[in-house]
Amino acid sequence: MTTPRRRPSSYAAPSFSLDWVAVVKSPWVLIAVLLVSLILVSMLASCFARQTLVEEDKTPVPGLPSYITREMVAQALLCQERYGHPAGATLAQIMLESQSDGGLSQLARDDHNLFGMKWASSFEGEPEVAGNSSWHTNEEVEGELVEIIDGFTVFNSDVECIEFRSRVFLQASHYAGNEKIKAAIADHDSDAMVEGLQEAGWATDSAYADKLKAIMDEYNLRRFDRMTVQEFLKEMTAYDEA
């Protein structure tokens, strides 16, 4: 039987050398590092998007038009919590901009554009945006309605459209710097919000703010201005269990 022997102390383990400078300079290594970086950035962006969007729920909200879903209201409330934009005004805008024959307009259904937001090249690459499309639209010019063809933003979903409105669209200086909109955020005031939107040029309709206020009156939307997402979800749960 062979007895195991201790390795002589003079034994030298084989050595390997690696030219790290050559490795780093290799174009294939640089490409691999770039691809891994892009994947990590994409994963982080996806995680961030999930954290800022509510769960999908197409169930109608009692007391509101049937096309207003629970996910729309919840996302409006979430944006109110994160950006300060009063939820009552957000929902009123959806109803005014997207309603057609008792349901959603084709722009809202096909492109998830709930606010009639026009296209701008700066929107390209934003996580909520899927592209752009052209639609016929009516604009008020010197007191008369004129039909034109214009470019509109296409969104991935309804909730992403609502998120984009607060996160990007309303951060433009003419909105963010408007005194009425700043007061609306500070006071949780949908009336000041819609007045600020008209003053800042959201729509060409000279009666835009008045129409939004009438919708808020009809559906008691101002109650959402001080409601939290959790309070709304709790209210829906109680309704379902009743």
Short mmCIF file of C-alpha atoms in Angstrom, two decimals:
data_model
loop_
_atom_site.label_atom_id
_atom_site.label_comp_id
_atom_site.label_asym_id
_atom_site.label_seq_id
_atom_site.Cartn_x
_atom_site.Cartn_y
_atom_site.Cartn_z
CA MET A 1 0.00 0.00 0.00
CA THR A 2 1.36 3.41 -0.91
CA THR A 3 1.71 5.82 1.96
CA PRO A 4 0.68 9.42 1.26
CA ARG A 5 3.67 11.71 1.19
CA ARG A 6 3.93 15.34 2.28
CA ARG A 7 4.75 17.74 -0.51
CA PRO A 8 8.44 18.79 -0.28
CA SER A 9 8.81 22.31 1.08
CA SER A 10 10.76 23.27 -2.00
CA TYR A 11 7.75 22.57 -4.24
CA ALA A 12 6.66 25.60 -6.25
CA ALA A 13 3.08 25.86 -7.50
CA PRO A 14 2.74 26.62 -11.20
CA SER A 15 2.28 30.32 -11.84
CA PHE A 16 0.06 31.99 -14.36
CA SER A 17 0.38 35.54 -15.60
CA LEU A 18 -2.37 37.62 -17.13
CA ASP A 19 -1.84 40.78 -19.11
CA TRP A 20 -4.71 42.86 -17.69
CA VAL A 21 -3.82 45.84 -19.84
CA ALA A 22 -4.30 43.74 -22.96
CA VAL A 23 -7.59 42.36 -21.61
CA VAL A 24 -8.98 45.80 -20.82
CA LYS A 25 -7.95 47.10 -24.23
CA SER A 26 -9.71 44.22 -26.00
CA PRO A 27 -12.74 45.54 -27.95
CA TRP A 28 -14.71 42.40 -27.09
CA VAL A 29 -14.29 43.06 -23.37
CA LEU A 30 -15.41 46.66 -23.79
CA ILE A 31 -18.47 45.53 -25.77
CA ALA A 32 -19.33 42.96 -23.09
CA VAL A 33 -19.02 45.58 -20.33
CA LEU A 34 -21.23 47.97 -22.31
CA LEU A 35 -23.91 45.31 -22.85
CA VAL A 36 -23.94 44.35 -19.16
CA SER A 37 -24.22 48.05 -18.22
CA LEU A 38 -27.16 48.54 -20.57
CA ILE A 39 -28.92 45.49 -19.14
CA LEU A 40 -28.43 46.74 -15.57
CA VAL A 41 -29.72 50.22 -16.46
CA SER A 42 -32.78 48.67 -18.13
CA MET A 43 -33.48 46.52 -15.07
CA LEU A 44 -33.19 49.51 -12.74
CA ALA A 45 -35.50 51.58 -14.94
CA SER A 46 -38.03 48.76 -14.98
CA CYS A 47 -37.93 48.47 -11.19
CA PHE A 48 -38.40 52.23 -10.83
CA ALA A 49 -41.39 52.17 -13.20
CA ARG A 50 -43.03 49.40 -11.20
CA GLN A 51 -42.57 51.36 -7.98
CA THR A 52 -44.27 54.47 -9.41
CA LEU A 53 -47.27 52.72 -11.00
CA VAL A 54 -50.29 51.16 -9.37
CA GLU A 55 -51.46 47.61 -10.05
CA GLU A 56 -53.67 47.02 -13.08
CA ASP A 57 -57.39 47.11 -12.27
CA LYS A 58 -59.92 47.84 -15.03
CA THR A 59 -62.91 47.70 -12.65
CA PRO A 60 -65.16 50.81 -12.91
CA VAL A 61 -65.43 53.15 -9.93
CA PRO A 62 -68.93 53.49 -8.38
CA GLY A 63 -70.41 56.93 -8.99
CA LEU A 64 -68.05 57.78 -11.86
CA PRO A 65 -68.43 57.18 -15.62
CA SER A 66 -67.92 53.51 -16.50
CA TYR A 67 -64.72 54.20 -18.45
CA ILE A 68 -63.02 55.62 -15.32
CA THR A 69 -61.27 52.59 -13.83
CA ARG A 70 -59.90 51.99 -10.37
CA GLU A 71 -56.35 52.01 -11.67
CA MET A 72 -56.90 55.49 -13.15
CA VAL A 73 -58.14 56.88 -9.84
CA ALA A 74 -55.41 55.13 -7.86
CA GLN A 75 -52.69 56.44 -10.19
CA ALA A 76 -54.13 59.96 -10.02
CA LEU A 77 -53.97 59.70 -6.22
CA LEU A 78 -50.44 58.32 -6.33
CA CYS A 79 -49.32 61.23 -8.53
CA GLN A 80 -51.04 63.60 -6.11
CA GLU A 81 -48.97 62.12 -3.29
CA ARG A 82 -45.71 62.19 -5.24
CA TYR A 83 -46.01 65.41 -7.28
CA GLY A 84 -48.82 67.36 -5.58
CA HIS A 85 -51.15 67.64 -8.58
CA PRO A 86 -54.74 67.50 -7.22
CA ALA A 87 -56.41 64.24 -8.20
CA GLY A 88 -59.83 65.82 -8.73
CA ALA A 89 -58.47 67.98 -11.54
CA THR A 90 -56.62 64.99 -13.03
CA LEU A 91 -59.80 62.91 -13.21
CA ALA A 92 -61.82 65.83 -14.57
CA GLN A 93 -59.28 66.24 -17.36
CA ILE A 94 -59.53 62.56 -18.27
CA MET A 95 -63.32 62.86 -18.49
CA LEU A 96 -63.20 66.02 -20.61
CA GLU A 97 -60.34 65.01 -22.90
CA SER A 98 -61.13 61.31 -23.37
CA GLN A 99 -64.92 60.96 -23.29
CA SER A 100 -66.65 60.05 -26.54
CA ASP A 101 -70.23 58.73 -26.87
CA GLY A 102 -70.29 57.56 -23.25
CA GLY A 103 -66.93 55.79 -23.46
CA LEU A 104 -63.30 56.51 -24.22
CA SER A 105 -62.26 58.21 -27.43
CA GLN A 106 -60.24 56.30 -30.02
CA LEU A 107 -57.13 58.26 -29.05
CA ALA A 108 -57.57 57.16 -25.43
CA ARG A 109 -58.42 53.54 -26.33
CA ASP A 110 -55.75 52.96 -28.97
CA ASP A 111 -52.91 55.16 -27.72
CA HIS A 112 -53.71 55.35 -23.97
CA ASN A 113 -53.51 59.13 -24.33
CA LEU A 114 -56.06 60.24 -21.73
CA PHE A 115 -55.27 63.96 -21.79
CA GLY A 116 -54.82 64.75 -25.49
CA MET A 117 -51.10 65.36 -24.92
CA LYS A 118 -49.34 66.44 -28.10
CA TRP A 119 -46.08 64.88 -29.25
CA ALA A 120 -42.66 66.43 -28.69
CA SER A 121 -39.36 64.91 -29.79
CA SER A 122 -38.05 65.33 -26.23
CA PHE A 123 -40.52 62.65 -25.11
CA GLU A 124 -38.73 59.96 -27.10
CA GLY A 125 -37.04 57.46 -24.80
CA GLU A 126 -39.20 58.21 -21.76
CA PRO A 127 -40.21 54.91 -20.10
CA GLU A 128 -43.96 55.59 -20.33
CA VAL A 129 -43.88 56.52 -24.02
CA ALA A 130 -44.43 54.03 -26.86
CA GLY A 131 -44.20 56.47 -29.78
CA ASN A 132 -46.37 59.01 -31.56
CA SER A 133 -49.28 59.14 -34.00
CA SER A 134 -51.27 61.66 -36.03
CA TRP A 135 -54.94 62.48 -35.40
CA HIS A 136 -57.55 64.95 -36.54
CA THR A 137 -58.34 67.44 -33.77
CA ASN A 138 -60.31 70.65 -33.26
CA GLU A 139 -58.56 73.78 -32.02
CA GLU A 140 -60.11 77.12 -31.14
CA VAL A 141 -58.63 79.91 -33.25
CA GLU A 142 -59.97 83.46 -32.72
CA GLY A 143 -63.19 82.10 -31.25
CA GLU A 144 -63.83 79.54 -34.01
CA LEU A 145 -63.18 75.79 -34.08
CA VAL A 146 -60.74 74.72 -36.78
CA GLU A 147 -59.96 71.07 -37.64
CA ILE A 148 -56.27 70.25 -38.02
CA ILE A 149 -54.04 67.16 -38.08
CA ASP A 150 -51.54 67.07 -35.24
CA GLY A 151 -49.07 64.68 -33.61
CA PHE A 152 -50.01 63.01 -30.33
CA THR A 153 -48.05 60.93 -27.81
CA VAL A 154 -48.66 57.18 -27.60
CA PHE A 155 -48.34 55.59 -24.14
CA ASN A 156 -47.80 52.03 -22.95
CA SER A 157 -50.85 52.07 -20.67
CA ASP A 158 -53.42 54.32 -19.02
CA VAL A 159 -51.56 54.49 -15.72
CA GLU A 160 -48.29 55.33 -17.47
CA CYS A 161 -50.04 58.18 -19.26
CA ILE A 162 -51.19 59.59 -15.91
CA GLU A 163 -47.69 59.17 -14.46
CA PHE A 164 -46.14 60.92 -17.48
CA ARG A 165 -48.50 63.88 -17.14
CA SER A 166 -47.21 64.59 -13.63
CA ARG A 167 -43.63 63.39 -13.95
CA VAL A 168 -42.78 65.04 -17.28
CA PHE A 169 -45.51 67.11 -18.94
CA LEU A 170 -46.44 69.30 -15.97
CA GLN A 171 -42.77 69.85 -15.10
CA ALA A 172 -42.41 72.18 -18.11
CA SER A 173 -41.60 75.68 -16.88
CA HIS A 174 -44.86 77.28 -18.06
CA TYR A 175 -46.81 74.79 -15.90
CA ALA A 176 -44.44 74.28 -12.96
CA GLY A 177 -43.86 78.04 -12.71
CA ASN A 178 -47.51 79.02 -12.94
CA GLU A 179 -48.60 80.72 -9.70
CA LYS A 180 -52.08 79.14 -9.70
CA ILE A 181 -50.67 75.65 -10.22
CA LYS A 182 -48.15 76.23 -7.42
CA ALA A 183 -51.02 77.36 -5.17
CA ALA A 184 -53.07 74.31 -6.20
CA ILE A 185 -50.25 72.02 -5.13
CA ALA A 186 -49.77 73.83 -1.83
CA ASP A 187 -53.49 73.96 -0.99
CA HIS A 188 -54.69 70.68 -2.55
CA ASP A 189 -57.05 72.74 -4.70
CA SER A 190 -58.41 71.33 -7.97
CA ASP A 191 -60.14 74.62 -8.85
CA ALA A 192 -56.85 76.50 -8.77
CA MET A 193 -55.26 73.65 -10.74
CA VAL A 194 -57.68 73.84 -13.67
CA GLU A 195 -57.44 77.65 -13.71
CA GLY A 196 -53.66 77.33 -13.84
CA LEU A 197 -53.82 74.76 -16.64
CA GLN A 198 -55.91 77.11 -18.78
CA GLU A 199 -53.74 80.11 -17.93
CA ALA A 200 -50.57 78.16 -18.80
CA GLY A 201 -51.98 77.17 -22.19
CA TRP A 202 -53.02 73.53 -21.82
CA ALA A 203 -55.93 74.00 -24.25
CA THR A 204 -57.09 76.60 -26.77
CA ASP A 205 -60.68 76.32 -25.48
CA SER A 206 -61.48 79.60 -23.70
CA ALA A 207 -64.01 77.77 -21.47
CA TYR A 208 -61.62 74.94 -20.55
CA ALA A 209 -61.45 75.64 -16.79
CA ASP A 210 -65.21 76.18 -16.52
CA LYS A 211 -65.89 72.85 -18.23
CA LEU A 212 -63.53 71.05 -15.84
CA LYS A 213 -65.17 72.68 -12.81
CA ALA A 214 -68.61 71.58 -14.05
CA ILE A 215 -67.34 67.99 -14.28
CA MET A 216 -65.89 68.23 -10.77
CA ASP A 217 -69.27 69.46 -9.54
CA GLU A 218 -71.21 66.69 -11.29
CA TYR A 219 -69.07 63.83 -9.98
CA ASN A 220 -67.94 65.32 -6.65
CA LEU A 221 -64.30 64.98 -7.72
CA ARG A 222 -62.88 67.47 -5.22
CA ARG A 223 -63.25 64.79 -2.54
CA PHE A 224 -60.20 63.09 -4.06
CA ASP A 225 -57.97 66.13 -3.42
CA ARG A 226 -57.22 65.04 0.15
CA MET A 227 -57.66 61.29 -0.25
CA THR A 228 -54.74 58.84 -0.17
CA VAL A 229 -54.26 55.79 -2.37
CA GLN A 230 -54.70 53.51 0.63
CA GLU A 231 -57.94 55.21 1.64
CA PHE A 232 -59.31 54.76 -1.88
CA LEU A 233 -58.32 51.09 -2.06
CA LYS A 234 -59.86 50.51 1.37
CA GLU A 235 -63.06 52.19 0.17
CA MET A 236 -63.17 49.94 -2.91
CA THR A 237 -62.58 46.84 -0.80
CA ALA A 238 -65.46 47.78 1.49
CA TYR A 239 -67.69 48.35 -1.56
CA ASP A 240 -66.81 44.93 -2.98
CA GLU A 241 -67.51 43.20 0.33
CA ALA A 242 -70.83 44.96 0.97
#
